[in-house]
């Protein structure tokens, strides 16, 4: 699936590049992975709702067999597991350790204490050397914290973008509804104007301006028409 392929791309970047230096590619691949996971979650939620409706109202969907429902339910469960694995893989211990090693190595290169084997644990120094080691560890932790904050800000930015799209859609819908209401008001005004003209002509015909009398005559005329059609079709 697309989620699994995006997860493999992200893990490949994490495993085969220096995540402390190649931050742009790491962020972009992770952003793509998150986007695919979110889209898959949304699509899967709609599909699961549809399956649940069909299961509860079987008599309304006779063209869908029990086998098809079982297959779709199985697909939903399988997709859920894939999404769960992708989320876990994105935050796995392997990924976290790789980020920590790369940040530690970058800190050591900057301080001029880099080691040949990056997997080798930090040595213990006495005196100032121990202080240097402590400072290096502190810098690594700070870099990791800043990276997590960047990821949080990226997620927040995506959420703000989605809210912006929703606001635009709501604005367009409100504009359409306002236009429909205006058209309805115009139609009502035209109908009221035409009704006034009819009432005026009827008043001239009956030589009266009493609105109650005119209304009573209209009601009686309508009753006569209804009775006439009922008599014809009975």
mmCIF file of C-alpha atoms in Angstrom:
data_model
loop_
_atom_site.group_PDB
_atom_site.id
_atom_site.type_symbol
_atom_site.label_atom_id
_atom_site.label_comp_id
_atom_site.label_asym_id
_atom_site.label_seq_id
_atom_site.Cartn_x
_atom_site.Cartn_y
_atom_site.Cartn_z
ATOM 1 C CA UNK A 1 0.000 0.000 0.000
ATOM 2 C CA UNK A 2 1.000 3.661 -0.280
ATOM 3 C CA UNK A 3 1.412 3.936 3.500
ATOM 4 C CA UNK A 4 3.842 1.015 3.602
ATOM 5 C CA UNK A 5 5.830 2.347 0.651
ATOM 6 C CA UNK A 6 6.089 5.791 2.263
ATOM 7 C CA UNK A 7 7.192 4.158 5.510
ATOM 8 C CA UNK A 8 9.939 2.280 3.657
ATOM 9 C CA UNK A 9 11.100 5.533 2.028
ATOM 10 C CA UNK A 10 11.249 7.255 5.404
ATOM 11 C CA UNK A 11 13.109 4.393 7.080
ATOM 12 C CA UNK A 12 15.534 4.203 4.153
ATOM 13 C CA UNK A 13 16.346 7.905 4.539
ATOM 14 C CA UNK A 14 16.775 7.546 8.307
ATOM 15 C CA UNK A 15 18.991 4.462 8.013
ATOM 16 C CA UNK A 16 21.203 5.592 5.147
ATOM 17 C CA UNK A 17 21.724 9.304 5.728
ATOM 18 C CA UNK A 18 23.033 11.531 8.457
ATOM 19 C CA UNK A 19 19.756 12.703 9.993
ATOM 20 C CA UNK A 20 21.514 15.486 11.883
ATOM 21 C CA UNK A 21 22.768 17.006 8.614
ATOM 22 C CA UNK A 22 20.205 15.904 6.034
ATOM 23 C CA UNK A 23 17.330 17.374 8.043
ATOM 24 C CA UNK A 24 15.359 18.668 5.046
ATOM 25 C CA UNK A 25 14.972 15.269 3.351
ATOM 26 C CA UNK A 26 14.154 13.609 6.674
ATOM 27 C CA UNK A 27 11.431 16.167 7.410
ATOM 28 C CA UNK A 28 9.970 15.972 3.903
ATOM 29 C CA UNK A 29 9.773 12.171 3.840
ATOM 30 C CA UNK A 30 8.243 12.142 7.321
ATOM 31 C CA UNK A 31 5.736 14.791 6.289
ATOM 32 C CA UNK A 32 4.746 12.724 3.256
ATOM 33 C CA UNK A 33 4.362 9.647 5.457
ATOM 34 C CA UNK A 34 2.141 11.522 7.919
ATOM 35 C CA UNK A 35 0.035 12.889 5.069
ATOM 36 C CA UNK A 36 -0.514 9.390 3.639
ATOM 37 C CA UNK A 37 -1.378 8.029 7.088
ATOM 38 C CA UNK A 38 -3.920 10.807 7.656
ATOM 39 C CA UNK A 39 -5.522 10.254 4.238
ATOM 40 C CA UNK A 40 -5.636 6.507 4.835
ATOM 41 C CA UNK A 41 -7.216 7.051 8.255
ATOM 42 C CA UNK A 42 -9.912 9.287 6.759
ATOM 43 C CA UNK A 43 -10.690 6.903 3.885
ATOM 44 C CA UNK A 44 -10.707 3.925 6.215
ATOM 45 C CA UNK A 45 -13.111 5.661 8.614
ATOM 46 C CA UNK A 46 -15.575 6.285 5.759
ATOM 47 C CA UNK A 47 -15.273 2.694 4.558
ATOM 48 C CA UNK A 48 -15.754 1.309 8.059
ATOM 49 C CA UNK A 49 -18.874 3.448 8.511
ATOM 50 C CA UNK A 50 -20.271 2.125 5.235
ATOM 51 C CA UNK A 51 -19.591 -1.489 6.215
ATOM 52 C CA UNK A 52 -21.201 -0.935 9.608
ATOM 53 C CA UNK A 53 -24.334 0.548 7.998
ATOM 54 C CA UNK A 54 -24.634 -2.401 5.614
ATOM 55 C CA UNK A 55 -24.170 -4.869 8.472
ATOM 56 C CA UNK A 56 -26.913 -3.230 10.556
ATOM 57 C CA UNK A 57 -29.365 -2.858 7.654
ATOM 58 C CA UNK A 58 -28.869 -6.012 5.630
ATOM 59 C CA UNK A 59 -32.417 -5.945 4.232
ATOM 60 C CA UNK A 60 -31.738 -2.628 2.474
ATOM 61 C CA UNK A 61 -28.683 -3.973 0.631
ATOM 62 C CA UNK A 62 -29.725 -7.354 -0.795
ATOM 63 C CA UNK A 63 -27.307 -6.985 -3.735
ATOM 64 C CA UNK A 64 -24.326 -7.135 -1.353
ATOM 65 C CA UNK A 65 -23.533 -10.697 -0.324
ATOM 66 C CA UNK A 66 -22.284 -11.797 3.084
ATOM 67 C CA UNK A 67 -19.009 -12.815 1.464
ATOM 68 C CA UNK A 68 -18.458 -9.294 0.143
ATOM 69 C CA UNK A 69 -19.178 -7.821 3.572
ATOM 70 C CA UNK A 70 -16.722 -10.233 5.183
ATOM 71 C CA UNK A 71 -14.056 -9.329 2.622
ATOM 72 C CA UNK A 72 -14.578 -5.606 3.168
ATOM 73 C CA UNK A 73 -14.485 -6.030 6.928
ATOM 74 C CA UNK A 74 -11.254 -7.998 6.558
ATOM 75 C CA UNK A 75 -9.823 -5.255 4.361
ATOM 76 C CA UNK A 76 -10.704 -2.643 6.992
ATOM 77 C CA UNK A 77 -9.034 -4.645 9.769
ATOM 78 C CA UNK A 78 -5.956 -5.317 7.632
ATOM 79 C CA UNK A 79 -5.651 -1.651 6.716
ATOM 80 C CA UNK A 80 -5.939 -0.664 10.367
ATOM 81 C CA UNK A 81 -3.060 -2.959 11.216
ATOM 82 C CA UNK A 82 -0.942 -1.493 8.408
ATOM 83 C CA UNK A 83 -1.589 2.053 9.608
ATOM 84 C CA UNK A 84 -0.795 1.049 13.190
ATOM 85 C CA UNK A 85 2.489 -0.547 12.071
ATOM 86 C CA UNK A 86 3.376 2.578 10.106
ATOM 87 C CA UNK A 87 2.777 4.817 13.122
ATOM 88 C CA UNK A 88 4.838 2.512 15.331
ATOM 89 C CA UNK A 89 7.630 2.253 12.742
ATOM 90 C CA UNK A 90 7.813 6.024 12.435
ATOM 91 C CA UNK A 91 8.466 6.308 16.194
ATOM 92 C CA UNK A 92 10.365 3.043 16.680
ATOM 93 C CA UNK A 93 13.379 2.663 18.956
ATOM 94 C CA UNK A 94 15.535 2.078 15.877
ATOM 95 C CA UNK A 95 14.592 5.504 14.506
ATOM 96 C CA UNK A 96 15.029 7.243 17.851
ATOM 97 C CA UNK A 97 18.439 5.658 18.399
ATOM 98 C CA UNK A 98 19.581 6.614 14.901
ATOM 99 C CA UNK A 99 18.565 10.236 15.493
ATOM 100 C CA UNK A 100 20.399 10.220 18.829
ATOM 101 C CA UNK A 101 23.593 8.722 17.326
ATOM 102 C CA UNK A 102 23.625 11.205 14.471
ATOM 103 C CA UNK A 103 23.057 14.158 16.782
ATOM 104 C CA UNK A 104 25.770 12.914 19.123
ATOM 105 C CA UNK A 105 28.190 12.429 16.243
ATOM 106 C CA UNK A 106 27.465 15.917 14.937
ATOM 107 C CA UNK A 107 28.073 17.396 18.373
ATOM 108 C CA UNK A 108 31.362 15.517 18.653
ATOM 109 C CA UNK A 109 32.496 16.677 15.209
ATOM 110 C CA UNK A 110 31.788 20.269 16.134
ATOM 111 C CA UNK A 111 33.681 19.940 19.400
ATOM 112 C CA UNK A 112 36.554 18.038 17.737
ATOM 113 C CA UNK A 113 36.088 14.851 19.819
ATOM 114 C CA UNK A 114 34.618 12.634 17.123
ATOM 115 C CA UNK A 115 35.154 8.850 17.371
ATOM 116 C CA UNK A 116 35.727 6.371 14.588
ATOM 117 C CA UNK A 117 32.867 4.096 15.632
ATOM 118 C CA UNK A 118 29.678 6.047 16.193
ATOM 119 C CA UNK A 119 28.081 3.095 17.963
ATOM 120 C CA UNK A 120 30.817 3.115 20.592
ATOM 121 C CA UNK A 121 29.508 4.405 23.924
ATOM 122 C CA UNK A 122 30.728 7.696 25.188
ATOM 123 C CA UNK A 123 33.971 7.319 27.165
ATOM 124 C CA UNK A 124 34.251 8.418 30.758
ATOM 125 C CA UNK A 125 36.715 11.211 31.366
ATOM 126 C CA UNK A 126 38.044 12.555 34.604
ATOM 127 C CA UNK A 127 38.261 16.197 35.363
ATOM 128 C CA UNK A 128 37.424 18.523 32.466
ATOM 129 C CA UNK A 129 37.041 15.575 30.113
ATOM 130 C CA UNK A 130 34.034 14.395 32.093
ATOM 131 C CA UNK A 131 32.596 17.884 31.904
ATOM 132 C CA UNK A 132 33.106 17.898 28.122
ATOM 133 C CA UNK A 133 31.306 14.577 27.840
ATOM 134 C CA UNK A 134 28.456 15.922 29.929
ATOM 135 C CA UNK A 135 28.243 19.033 27.742
ATOM 136 C CA UNK A 136 28.201 16.906 24.585
ATOM 137 C CA UNK A 137 25.372 14.798 25.936
ATOM 138 C CA UNK A 138 23.503 17.963 26.882
ATOM 139 C CA UNK A 139 23.915 19.370 23.393
ATOM 140 C CA UNK A 140 22.649 16.142 21.844
ATOM 141 C CA UNK A 141 19.588 16.177 24.065
ATOM 142 C CA UNK A 142 18.960 19.817 23.190
ATOM 143 C CA UNK A 143 19.196 19.091 19.454
ATOM 144 C CA UNK A 144 16.776 16.184 19.801
ATOM 145 C CA UNK A 145 14.366 18.371 21.718
ATOM 146 C CA UNK A 146 14.579 21.083 19.048
ATOM 147 C CA UNK A 147 13.934 18.484 16.355
ATOM 148 C CA UNK A 148 10.829 17.261 18.178
ATOM 149 C CA UNK A 149 9.652 20.855 18.493
ATOM 150 C CA UNK A 150 10.182 21.359 14.754
ATOM 151 C CA UNK A 151 8.087 18.281 14.031
ATOM 152 C CA UNK A 152 5.361 19.570 16.341
ATOM 153 C CA UNK A 153 5.414 22.924 14.552
ATOM 154 C CA UNK A 154 5.193 21.134 11.186
ATOM 155 C CA UNK A 155 2.143 19.216 12.406
ATOM 156 C CA UNK A 156 0.629 22.446 13.678
ATOM 157 C CA UNK A 157 1.285 24.088 10.328
ATOM 158 C CA UNK A 158 -0.472 21.259 8.502
ATOM 159 C CA UNK A 159 -3.429 21.550 10.879
ATOM 160 C CA UNK A 160 -3.643 25.317 10.275
ATOM 161 C CA UNK A 161 -3.565 24.703 6.521
ATOM 162 C CA UNK A 162 -6.423 22.200 6.780
ATOM 163 C CA UNK A 163 -8.428 24.663 8.883
ATOM 164 C CA UNK A 164 -7.782 27.297 6.228
ATOM 165 C CA UNK A 165 -9.145 25.012 3.506
ATOM 166 C CA UNK A 166 -12.201 24.268 5.654
ATOM 167 C CA UNK A 167 -12.754 27.996 6.247
ATOM 168 C CA UNK A 168 -12.616 28.653 2.489
ATOM 169 C CA UNK A 169 -15.141 25.891 1.840
ATOM 170 C CA UNK A 170 -17.458 27.225 4.557
ATOM 171 C CA UNK A 171 -17.127 30.746 3.140
ATOM 172 C CA UNK A 172 -18.042 29.550 -0.355
ATOM 173 C CA UNK A 173 -21.020 27.604 0.998
ATOM 174 C CA UNK A 174 -22.244 30.635 2.956
ATOM 175 C CA UNK A 175 -21.952 32.789 -0.173
ATOM 176 C CA UNK A 176 -24.025 30.257 -2.124
ATOM 177 C CA UNK A 177 -26.642 30.119 0.614
ATOM 178 C CA UNK A 178 -26.795 33.917 0.783
ATOM 179 C CA UNK A 179 -27.321 34.013 -2.981
ATOM 180 C CA UNK A 180 -30.091 31.433 -2.723
ATOM 181 C CA UNK A 181 -31.754 33.437 0.073
ATOM 182 C CA UNK A 182 -31.544 36.598 -2.014
ATOM 183 C CA UNK A 183 -33.112 34.809 -4.987
ATOM 184 C CA UNK A 184 -35.857 33.510 -2.677
ATOM 185 C CA UNK A 185 -36.516 37.019 -1.371
ATOM 186 C CA UNK A 186 -36.744 38.315 -4.955
ATOM 187 C CA UNK A 187 -39.166 35.520 -5.878
ATOM 188 C CA UNK A 188 -41.310 36.272 -2.825
ATOM 189 C CA UNK A 189 -41.327 39.966 -3.666
ATOM 190 C CA UNK A 190 -42.426 39.181 -7.249
ATOM 191 C CA UNK A 191 -45.117 36.812 -6.002
ATOM 192 C CA UNK A 192 -46.342 39.415 -3.512
ATOM 193 C CA UNK A 193 -46.429 42.024 -6.256
ATOM 194 C CA UNK A 194 -48.368 39.723 -8.601
ATOM 195 C CA UNK A 195 -50.768 38.793 -5.791
ATOM 196 C CA UNK A 196 -51.353 42.478 -5.119
ATOM 197 C CA UNK A 197 -52.151 43.026 -8.781
ATOM 198 C CA UNK A 198 -54.602 40.091 -8.757
ATOM 199 C CA UNK A 199 -56.246 41.368 -5.605
ATOM 200 C CA UNK A 200 -56.518 44.838 -7.139
ATOM 201 C CA UNK A 201 -58.130 43.536 -10.328
ATOM 202 C CA UNK A 202 -60.475 41.353 -8.302
ATOM 203 C CA UNK A 203 -61.433 44.364 -6.164
ATOM 204 C CA UNK A 204 -62.268 46.344 -9.288
ATOM 205 C CA UNK A 205 -64.285 43.429 -10.599
ATOM 206 C CA UNK A 206 -66.235 43.057 -7.363
ATOM 207 C CA UNK A 207 -66.253 46.826 -6.746
ATOM 208 C CA UNK A 208 -65.011 46.451 -3.192
ATOM 209 C CA UNK A 209 -61.738 47.101 -1.387
ATOM 210 C CA UNK A 210 -62.517 45.015 1.670
ATOM 211 C CA UNK A 211 -59.674 42.525 1.901
ATOM 212 C CA UNK A 212 -61.653 40.145 4.106
ATOM 213 C CA UNK A 213 -64.396 39.875 1.516
ATOM 214 C CA UNK A 214 -61.876 39.356 -1.275
ATOM 215 C CA UNK A 215 -60.041 36.694 0.742
ATOM 216 C CA UNK A 216 -63.336 34.918 1.533
ATOM 217 C CA UNK A 217 -64.270 34.912 -2.139
ATOM 218 C CA UNK A 218 -60.875 33.451 -3.084
ATOM 219 C CA UNK A 219 -61.226 30.699 -0.470
ATOM 220 C CA UNK A 220 -64.743 29.826 -1.617
ATOM 221 C CA UNK A 221 -63.614 29.795 -5.231
ATOM 222 C CA UNK A 222 -60.791 27.437 -4.320
ATOM 223 C CA UNK A 223 -63.208 25.144 -2.476
ATOM 224 C CA UNK A 224 -65.522 25.079 -5.497
ATOM 225 C CA UNK A 225 -62.608 24.125 -7.764
ATOM 226 C CA UNK A 226 -61.539 21.315 -5.411
ATOM 227 C CA UNK A 227 -65.082 19.957 -5.208
ATOM 228 C CA UNK A 228 -65.400 20.159 -8.989
ATOM 229 C CA UNK A 229 -62.240 18.083 -9.554
ATOM 230 C CA UNK A 230 -63.271 15.618 -6.877
ATOM 231 C CA UNK A 231 -66.661 15.197 -8.568
ATOM 232 C CA UNK A 232 -64.969 14.585 -11.942
ATOM 233 C CA UNK A 233 -62.510 11.960 -10.716
ATOM 234 C CA UNK A 234 -64.861 10.071 -8.423
#
